[in-house]
Amino acid sequence: MTYVFSPTAVPSLAVAGSADLFPVRRILCVGRNYADHAREMGSDPDREPPFFFSKPGDAILPASGTVPYPTQTSRLEYEVELVVAIGVGGSSIPATSALDHVWGYGVGVDLTRRDLQQQAKDTRRPWDVSKGFDASAPVTPLIPAASLAGGPGAGRIWLAVNGGVQQDGDLADMIWPVADIVAAASRSWRLAPGDLIFTGTPSGVGPVSPGDAVTGGVAGIGSFEFTIGAAPAA
């Protein structure tokens, strides 16, 4: 059997302290997993079970250097998140064993074309164009879960724009912790090695403009620094 054209390269992320790469299959994202952010977005965090949206695997790029400003938006917003990398697949995974399926962790930024997302909400259409665009998921190198006994249950998560801190929370403030998120995702999809799960963002999301310096991180996991590229020509 031959392909009608050469397959594209497998998306991958660096592994911290290693020359190895982690191949990425797909990206699942949890919405409104911090109570303060849920309220910020007009929702009631006490009544909402975890829900997911997705980005294609090739939306990832290193959270360094220059991140391009996308087309079709005048309001690009940041959302810093802990990223979970799945190493062992499965479906209907119990929360009690969910961390056994985690290969490692990183820090990602869920970039969002917020104006397009609002248009989608207003017209009851899917969010795909606002969330799953090219280069919408900068992620740091991953660290193996084996280096974090029990997983990252707490720790500072933050993001700054041009040196001014905009998001400043703690992983302990997540409504649904990592084990529950993995278990919930596995009830809707059969998870497989290479899946990434963005676990939600604290309050303080906001816009970035071309030339802005974006920095941030999660304590004990990693940090990032990148610049927003020039806006595309009209």
PDB file of C-alpha atoms in Angstrom:
ATOM      1  CA  MET A   1       0.000   0.000   0.000  1.00  0.00           C
ATOM      2  CA  THR A   2       1.246   3.468  -0.832  1.00  0.00           C
ATOM      3  CA  TYR A   3      -0.081   6.858   0.117  1.00  0.00           C
ATOM      4  CA  VAL A   4      -1.324   9.152  -2.637  1.00  0.00           C
ATOM      5  CA  PHE A   5       0.990  11.799  -1.178  1.00  0.00           C
ATOM      6  CA  SER A   6       3.565  11.856   1.606  1.00  0.00           C
ATOM      7  CA  PRO A   7       1.957  12.079   5.062  1.00  0.00           C
ATOM      8  CA  THR A   8       2.639  15.207   7.068  1.00  0.00           C
ATOM      9  CA  ALA A   9       5.085  15.004   9.929  1.00  0.00           C
ATOM     10  CA  VAL A  10       3.757  13.865  13.306  1.00  0.00           C
ATOM     11  CA  PRO A  11       3.305  16.869  15.657  1.00  0.00           C
ATOM     12  CA  SER A  12       5.530  16.543  18.705  1.00  0.00           C
ATOM     13  CA  LEU A  13       6.714  18.282  21.855  1.00  0.00           C
ATOM     14  CA  ALA A  14      10.157  18.382  23.396  1.00  0.00           C
ATOM     15  CA  VAL A  15      10.867  16.438  26.571  1.00  0.00           C
ATOM     16  CA  ALA A  16      12.692  18.521  29.182  1.00  0.00           C
ATOM     17  CA  GLY A  17      16.319  17.490  29.634  1.00  0.00           C
ATOM     18  CA  SER A  18      16.215  14.981  26.801  1.00  0.00           C
ATOM     19  CA  ALA A  19      16.587  14.706  23.041  1.00  0.00           C
ATOM     20  CA  ASP A  20      13.411  12.610  22.934  1.00  0.00           C
ATOM     21  CA  LEU A  21      10.148  13.907  21.491  1.00  0.00           C
ATOM     22  CA  PHE A  22       6.585  13.243  22.640  1.00  0.00           C
ATOM     23  CA  PRO A  23       4.341  12.571  19.607  1.00  0.00           C
ATOM     24  CA  VAL A  24       1.020  14.400  19.819  1.00  0.00           C
ATOM     25  CA  ARG A  25      -2.190  12.728  18.677  1.00  0.00           C
ATOM     26  CA  ARG A  26      -4.880  15.269  19.601  1.00  0.00           C
ATOM     27  CA  ILE A  27      -5.638  18.012  22.111  1.00  0.00           C
ATOM     28  CA  LEU A  28      -8.631  18.058  24.454  1.00  0.00           C
ATOM     29  CA  CYS A  29      -9.338  21.158  26.529  1.00  0.00           C
ATOM     30  CA  VAL A  30     -11.432  21.573  29.668  1.00  0.00           C
ATOM     31  CA  GLY A  31     -13.577  24.693  29.862  1.00  0.00           C
ATOM     32  CA  ARG A  32     -14.166  26.755  32.995  1.00  0.00           C
ATOM     33  CA  ASN A  33     -12.290  24.558  35.464  1.00  0.00           C
ATOM     34  CA  TYR A  34     -11.436  27.373  37.899  1.00  0.00           C
ATOM     35  CA  ALA A  35     -14.375  28.926  39.754  1.00  0.00           C
ATOM     36  CA  ASP A  36     -13.099  32.497  39.405  1.00  0.00           C
ATOM     37  CA  HIS A  37     -12.671  32.098  35.640  1.00  0.00           C
ATOM     38  CA  ALA A  38     -16.105  30.480  35.295  1.00  0.00           C
ATOM     39  CA  ARG A  39     -17.643  33.515  36.983  1.00  0.00           C
ATOM     40  CA  GLU A  40     -15.477  35.790  34.844  1.00  0.00           C
ATOM     41  CA  MET A  41     -17.047  34.167  31.778  1.00  0.00           C
ATOM     42  CA  GLY A  42     -20.580  34.423  33.172  1.00  0.00           C
ATOM     43  CA  SER A  43     -21.131  30.839  34.362  1.00  0.00           C
ATOM     44  CA  ASP A  44     -22.022  29.168  37.672  1.00  0.00           C
ATOM     45  CA  PRO A  45     -19.084  26.942  38.725  1.00  0.00           C
ATOM     46  CA  ASP A  46     -21.162  25.121  41.330  1.00  0.00           C
ATOM     47  CA  ARG A  47     -23.500  23.568  38.774  1.00  0.00           C
ATOM     48  CA  GLU A  48     -21.291  22.721  35.817  1.00  0.00           C
ATOM     49  CA  PRO A  49     -19.680  19.298  35.284  1.00  0.00           C
ATOM     50  CA  PRO A  50     -16.477  19.261  33.212  1.00  0.00           C
ATOM     51  CA  PHE A  51     -16.962  19.893  29.505  1.00  0.00           C
ATOM     52  CA  PHE A  52     -14.443  19.672  26.693  1.00  0.00           C
ATOM     53  CA  PHE A  53     -13.575  21.248  23.375  1.00  0.00           C
ATOM     54  CA  SER A  54     -10.688  20.301  21.125  1.00  0.00           C
ATOM     55  CA  LYS A  55      -7.799  21.590  19.058  1.00  0.00           C
ATOM     56  CA  PRO A  56      -6.059  19.629  16.319  1.00  0.00           C
ATOM     57  CA  GLY A  57      -2.744  18.063  17.256  1.00  0.00           C
ATOM     58  CA  ASP A  58      -0.884  20.243  14.780  1.00  0.00           C
ATOM     59  CA  ALA A  59      -2.053  23.404  16.595  1.00  0.00           C
ATOM     60  CA  ILE A  60       0.871  22.921  19.010  1.00  0.00           C
ATOM     61  CA  LEU A  61       4.137  24.799  18.797  1.00  0.00           C
ATOM     62  CA  PRO A  62       6.936  25.512  21.285  1.00  0.00           C
ATOM     63  CA  ALA A  63       6.052  28.177  23.851  1.00  0.00           C
ATOM     64  CA  SER A  64       9.140  30.171  22.893  1.00  0.00           C
ATOM     65  CA  GLY A  65      10.374  32.502  20.189  1.00  0.00           C
ATOM     66  CA  THR A  66       7.626  34.167  18.166  1.00  0.00           C
ATOM     67  CA  VAL A  67       4.018  32.965  18.169  1.00  0.00           C
ATOM     68  CA  PRO A  68       2.150  34.213  15.096  1.00  0.00           C
ATOM     69  CA  TYR A  69      -0.845  36.502  15.405  1.00  0.00           C
ATOM     70  CA  PRO A  70      -3.731  34.735  13.629  1.00  0.00           C
ATOM     71  CA  THR A  71      -5.956  35.948  10.852  1.00  0.00           C
ATOM     72  CA  GLN A  72      -9.626  36.932  11.201  1.00  0.00           C
ATOM     73  CA  THR A  73      -9.446  38.415  14.678  1.00  0.00           C
ATOM     74  CA  SER A  74      -8.991  41.718  16.420  1.00  0.00           C
ATOM     75  CA  ARG A  75      -9.066  40.185  19.917  1.00  0.00           C
ATOM     76  CA  LEU A  76      -6.547  37.415  20.520  1.00  0.00           C
ATOM     77  CA  GLU A  77      -6.648  36.308  24.176  1.00  0.00           C
ATOM     78  CA  TYR A  78      -4.388  34.142  26.374  1.00  0.00           C
ATOM     79  CA  GLU A  79      -5.345  31.383  28.844  1.00  0.00           C
ATOM     80  CA  VAL A  80      -2.470  29.736  30.739  1.00  0.00           C
ATOM     81  CA  GLU A  81      -3.051  26.068  31.614  1.00  0.00           C
ATOM     82  CA  LEU A  82      -1.467  22.947  33.071  1.00  0.00           C
ATOM     83  CA  VAL A  83      -1.174  20.390  30.249  1.00  0.00           C
ATOM     84  CA  VAL A  84      -1.484  16.647  30.886  1.00  0.00           C
ATOM     85  CA  ALA A  85       0.213  14.245  28.446  1.00  0.00           C
ATOM     86  CA  ILE A  86      -1.357  10.781  28.203  1.00  0.00           C
ATOM     87  CA  GLY A  87       1.000   7.810  27.951  1.00  0.00           C
ATOM     88  CA  VAL A  88      -1.368   4.876  28.519  1.00  0.00           C
ATOM     89  CA  GLY A  89      -4.693   4.749  26.712  1.00  0.00           C
ATOM     90  CA  GLY A  90      -8.072   3.548  27.869  1.00  0.00           C
ATOM     91  CA  SER A  91     -11.762   4.298  28.160  1.00  0.00           C
ATOM     92  CA  SER A  92     -14.019   4.684  31.201  1.00  0.00           C
ATOM     93  CA  ILE A  93     -10.925   5.075  33.383  1.00  0.00           C
ATOM     94  CA  PRO A  94     -11.664   5.312  37.124  1.00  0.00           C
ATOM     95  CA  ALA A  95     -10.428   8.491  38.782  1.00  0.00           C
ATOM     96  CA  THR A  96      -8.626   6.319  41.342  1.00  0.00           C
ATOM     97  CA  SER A  97      -6.257   4.992  38.665  1.00  0.00           C
ATOM     98  CA  ALA A  98      -6.325   7.882  36.189  1.00  0.00           C
ATOM     99  CA  LEU A  99      -2.881   9.207  37.112  1.00  0.00           C
ATOM    100  CA  ASP A 100      -1.408   5.859  36.030  1.00  0.00           C
ATOM    101  CA  HIS A 101      -2.336   6.872  32.462  1.00  0.00           C
ATOM    102  CA  VAL A 102      -0.390  10.147  32.605  1.00  0.00           C
ATOM    103  CA  TRP A 103       3.044  10.227  30.970  1.00  0.00           C
ATOM    104  CA  GLY A 104       3.924  13.790  31.907  1.00  0.00           C
ATOM    105  CA  TYR A 105       3.024  17.445  32.297  1.00  0.00           C
ATOM    106  CA  GLY A 106       3.703  20.758  30.621  1.00  0.00           C
ATOM    107  CA  VAL A 107       2.458  24.322  30.547  1.00  0.00           C
ATOM    108  CA  GLY A 108       0.371  25.569  27.672  1.00  0.00           C
ATOM    109  CA  VAL A 109      -1.414  28.690  26.535  1.00  0.00           C
ATOM    110  CA  ASP A 110      -4.839  28.246  25.001  1.00  0.00           C
ATOM    111  CA  LEU A 111      -4.886  31.113  22.519  1.00  0.00           C
ATOM    112  CA  THR A 112      -8.423  32.152  21.612  1.00  0.00           C
ATOM    113  CA  ARG A 113      -9.922  34.380  18.943  1.00  0.00           C
ATOM    114  CA  ARG A 114     -12.356  35.756  21.496  1.00  0.00           C
ATOM    115  CA  ASP A 115     -14.359  37.856  19.077  1.00  0.00           C
ATOM    116  CA  LEU A 116     -15.032  34.802  16.918  1.00  0.00           C
ATOM    117  CA  GLN A 117     -15.877  32.747  19.989  1.00  0.00           C
ATOM    118  CA  GLN A 118     -18.447  35.337  21.052  1.00  0.00           C
ATOM    119  CA  GLN A 119     -19.957  35.327  17.571  1.00  0.00           C
ATOM    120  CA  ALA A 120     -20.208  31.536  17.763  1.00  0.00           C
ATOM    121  CA  LYS A 121     -21.914  31.716  21.150  1.00  0.00           C
ATOM    122  CA  ASP A 122     -24.341  34.369  19.947  1.00  0.00           C
ATOM    123  CA  THR A 123     -25.345  32.293  16.922  1.00  0.00           C
ATOM    124  CA  ARG A 124     -25.188  28.906  18.732  1.00  0.00           C
ATOM    125  CA  ARG A 125     -22.471  27.641  16.416  1.00  0.00           C
ATOM    126  CA  PRO A 126     -19.391  25.508  17.216  1.00  0.00           C
ATOM    127  CA  TRP A 127     -16.279  27.129  18.708  1.00  0.00           C
ATOM    128  CA  ASP A 128     -13.807  25.426  16.370  1.00  0.00           C
ATOM    129  CA  VAL A 129     -12.724  28.495  14.415  1.00  0.00           C
ATOM    130  CA  SER A 130     -12.093  30.429  17.637  1.00  0.00           C
ATOM    131  CA  LYS A 131     -10.084  27.713  19.410  1.00  0.00           C
ATOM    132  CA  GLY A 132      -8.588  25.292  16.886  1.00  0.00           C
ATOM    133  CA  PHE A 133      -6.677  27.579  14.545  1.00  0.00           C
ATOM    134  CA  ASP A 134      -3.042  27.156  13.488  1.00  0.00           C
ATOM    135  CA  ALA A 135      -0.456  27.817  16.249  1.00  0.00           C
ATOM    136  CA  SER A 136      -3.182  28.189  18.881  1.00  0.00           C
ATOM    137  CA  ALA A 137      -1.495  25.948  21.470  1.00  0.00           C
ATOM    138  CA  PRO A 138       2.022  26.977  22.572  1.00  0.00           C
ATOM    139  CA  VAL A 139       3.345  24.349  25.033  1.00  0.00           C
ATOM    140  CA  THR A 140       6.556  24.057  27.056  1.00  0.00           C
ATOM    141  CA  PRO A 141       8.741  20.937  27.041  1.00  0.00           C
ATOM    142  CA  LEU A 142       7.089  18.115  28.967  1.00  0.00           C
ATOM    143  CA  ILE A 143       8.397  16.669  32.209  1.00  0.00           C
ATOM    144  CA  PRO A 144       7.789  12.988  33.066  1.00  0.00           C
ATOM    145  CA  ALA A 145       5.124  12.251  35.670  1.00  0.00           C
ATOM    146  CA  ALA A 146       7.605   9.989  37.419  1.00  0.00           C
ATOM    147  CA  SER A 147       9.408  13.109  38.627  1.00  0.00           C
ATOM    148  CA  LEU A 148       6.234  14.303  40.409  1.00  0.00           C
ATOM    149  CA  ALA A 149       5.053  11.779  42.963  1.00  0.00           C
ATOM    150  CA  GLY A 150       1.263  11.902  43.074  1.00  0.00           C
ATOM    151  CA  GLY A 151       0.961  14.511  40.334  1.00  0.00           C
ATOM    152  CA  PRO A 152       0.796  18.318  40.559  1.00  0.00           C
ATOM    153  CA  GLY A 153      -2.079  18.848  42.979  1.00  0.00           C
ATOM    154  CA  ALA A 154      -1.065  22.388  43.910  1.00  0.00           C
ATOM    155  CA  GLY A 155       1.288  25.121  42.815  1.00  0.00           C
ATOM    156  CA  ARG A 156       1.272  28.597  41.349  1.00  0.00           C
ATOM    157  CA  ILE A 157       0.008  29.053  37.788  1.00  0.00           C
ATOM    158  CA  TRP A 158       0.536  32.480  36.266  1.00  0.00           C
ATOM    159  CA  LEU A 159       0.872  34.557  33.113  1.00  0.00           C
ATOM    160  CA  ALA A 160       2.221  38.065  32.499  1.00  0.00           C
ATOM    161  CA  VAL A 161       2.056  40.388  29.502  1.00  0.00           C
ATOM    162  CA  ASN A 162       4.978  42.807  29.086  1.00  0.00           C
ATOM    163  CA  GLY A 163       5.974  42.120  32.693  1.00  0.00           C
ATOM    164  CA  GLY A 164       2.553  42.809  34.205  1.00  0.00           C
ATOM    165  CA  VAL A 165       0.990  39.760  35.881  1.00  0.00           C
ATOM    166  CA  GLN A 166      -2.503  39.164  34.512  1.00  0.00           C
ATOM    167  CA  GLN A 167      -3.290  35.645  35.730  1.00  0.00           C
ATOM    168  CA  ASP A 168      -2.140  34.400  39.128  1.00  0.00           C
ATOM    169  CA  GLY A 169      -3.763  31.302  40.606  1.00  0.00           C
ATOM    170  CA  ASP A 170      -3.044  27.909  42.121  1.00  0.00           C
ATOM    171  CA  LEU A 171      -3.624  24.426  40.739  1.00  0.00           C
ATOM    172  CA  ALA A 172      -5.374  23.640  44.011  1.00  0.00           C
ATOM    173  CA  ASP A 173      -8.175  25.955  42.856  1.00  0.00           C
ATOM    174  CA  MET A 174      -9.181  23.651  39.998  1.00  0.00           C
ATOM    175  CA  ILE A 175     -12.806  22.536  40.316  1.00  0.00           C
ATOM    176  CA  TRP A 176     -11.926  19.158  38.813  1.00  0.00           C
ATOM    177  CA  PRO A 177      -8.372  17.922  39.575  1.00  0.00           C
ATOM    178  CA  VAL A 178      -6.233  16.061  37.054  1.00  0.00           C
ATOM    179  CA  ALA A 179      -7.447  12.563  37.937  1.00  0.00           C
ATOM    180  CA  ASP A 180     -11.098  13.559  37.579  1.00  0.00           C
ATOM    181  CA  ILE A 181     -10.396  15.336  34.257  1.00  0.00           C
ATOM    182  CA  VAL A 182      -8.679  12.280  32.769  1.00  0.00           C
ATOM    183  CA  ALA A 183     -11.499  10.039  33.970  1.00  0.00           C
ATOM    184  CA  ALA A 184     -14.158  12.363  32.540  1.00  0.00           C
ATOM    185  CA  ALA A 185     -12.406  12.643  29.172  1.00  0.00           C
ATOM    186  CA  SER A 186     -12.098   8.856  28.942  1.00  0.00           C
ATOM    187  CA  ARG A 187     -15.865   8.488  29.226  1.00  0.00           C
ATOM    188  CA  SER A 188     -16.352  10.480  26.015  1.00  0.00           C
ATOM    189  CA  TRP A 189     -13.245   9.349  24.079  1.00  0.00           C
ATOM    190  CA  ARG A 190     -10.980   6.339  24.154  1.00  0.00           C
ATOM    191  CA  LEU A 191      -7.774   8.032  25.236  1.00  0.00           C
ATOM    192  CA  ALA A 192      -4.549   6.986  23.543  1.00  0.00           C
ATOM    193  CA  PRO A 193      -0.844   7.670  24.006  1.00  0.00           C
ATOM    194  CA  GLY A 194      -0.069  11.090  22.598  1.00  0.00           C
ATOM    195  CA  ASP A 195      -3.275  12.780  23.701  1.00  0.00           C
ATOM    196  CA  LEU A 196      -2.866  16.112  25.486  1.00  0.00           C
ATOM    197  CA  ILE A 197      -5.398  17.577  27.902  1.00  0.00           C
ATOM    198  CA  PHE A 198      -5.418  21.292  28.720  1.00  0.00           C
ATOM    199  CA  THR A 199      -6.899  21.483  32.229  1.00  0.00           C
ATOM    200  CA  GLY A 200      -8.436  24.975  32.379  1.00  0.00           C
ATOM    201  CA  THR A 201      -7.304  28.475  33.271  1.00  0.00           C
ATOM    202  CA  PRO A 202      -7.629  30.818  36.265  1.00  0.00           C
ATOM    203  CA  SER A 203      -9.222  34.255  36.026  1.00  0.00           C
ATOM    204  CA  GLY A 204      -7.551  37.228  34.386  1.00  0.00           C
ATOM    205  CA  VAL A 205      -7.765  36.218  30.730  1.00  0.00           C
ATOM    206  CA  GLY A 206      -7.334  39.120  28.349  1.00  0.00           C
ATOM    207  CA  PRO A 207      -6.013  40.318  25.008  1.00  0.00           C
ATOM    208  CA  VAL A 208      -2.539  40.451  23.535  1.00  0.00           C
ATOM    209  CA  SER A 209      -1.289  42.561  20.662  1.00  0.00           C
ATOM    210  CA  PRO A 210       1.515  42.146  18.128  1.00  0.00           C
ATOM    211  CA  GLY A 211       4.886  42.695  19.806  1.00  0.00           C
ATOM    212  CA  ASP A 212       3.678  41.803  23.306  1.00  0.00           C
ATOM    213  CA  ALA A 213       6.004  39.669  25.455  1.00  0.00           C
ATOM    214  CA  VAL A 214       4.116  36.818  27.138  1.00  0.00           C
ATOM    215  CA  THR A 215       5.680  34.972  30.069  1.00  0.00           C
ATOM    216  CA  GLY A 216       4.334  32.536  32.637  1.00  0.00           C
ATOM    217  CA  GLY A 217       4.483  29.067  34.054  1.00  0.00           C
ATOM    218  CA  VAL A 218       3.386  26.501  36.604  1.00  0.00           C
ATOM    219  CA  ALA A 219       5.466  25.924  39.720  1.00  0.00           C
ATOM    220  CA  GLY A 220       7.462  22.704  39.473  1.00  0.00           C
ATOM    221  CA  ILE A 221       6.399  22.083  35.860  1.00  0.00           C
ATOM    222  CA  GLY A 222       7.945  24.719  33.624  1.00  0.00           C
ATOM    223  CA  SER A 223       7.903  28.282  32.386  1.00  0.00           C
ATOM    224  CA  PHE A 224       7.640  30.001  29.019  1.00  0.00           C
ATOM    225  CA  GLU A 225       8.511  33.216  27.257  1.00  0.00           C
ATOM    226  CA  PHE A 226       7.386  34.159  23.776  1.00  0.00           C
ATOM    227  CA  THR A 227       6.526  37.213  21.695  1.00  0.00           C
ATOM    228  CA  ILE A 228       3.340  37.743  19.718  1.00  0.00           C
ATOM    229  CA  GLY A 229       4.160  38.163  16.036  1.00  0.00           C
ATOM    230  CA  ALA A 230       3.034  40.838  13.621  1.00  0.00           C
ATOM    231  CA  ALA A 231      -0.585  40.959  12.556  1.00  0.00           C
ATOM    232  CA  PRO A 232      -1.138  39.429   9.118  1.00  0.00           C
ATOM    233  CA  ALA A 233      -1.706  41.767   6.207  1.00  0.00           C
ATOM    234  CA  ALA A 234      -5.352  42.593   5.611  1.00  0.00           C
TER     235      ALA A 234
END
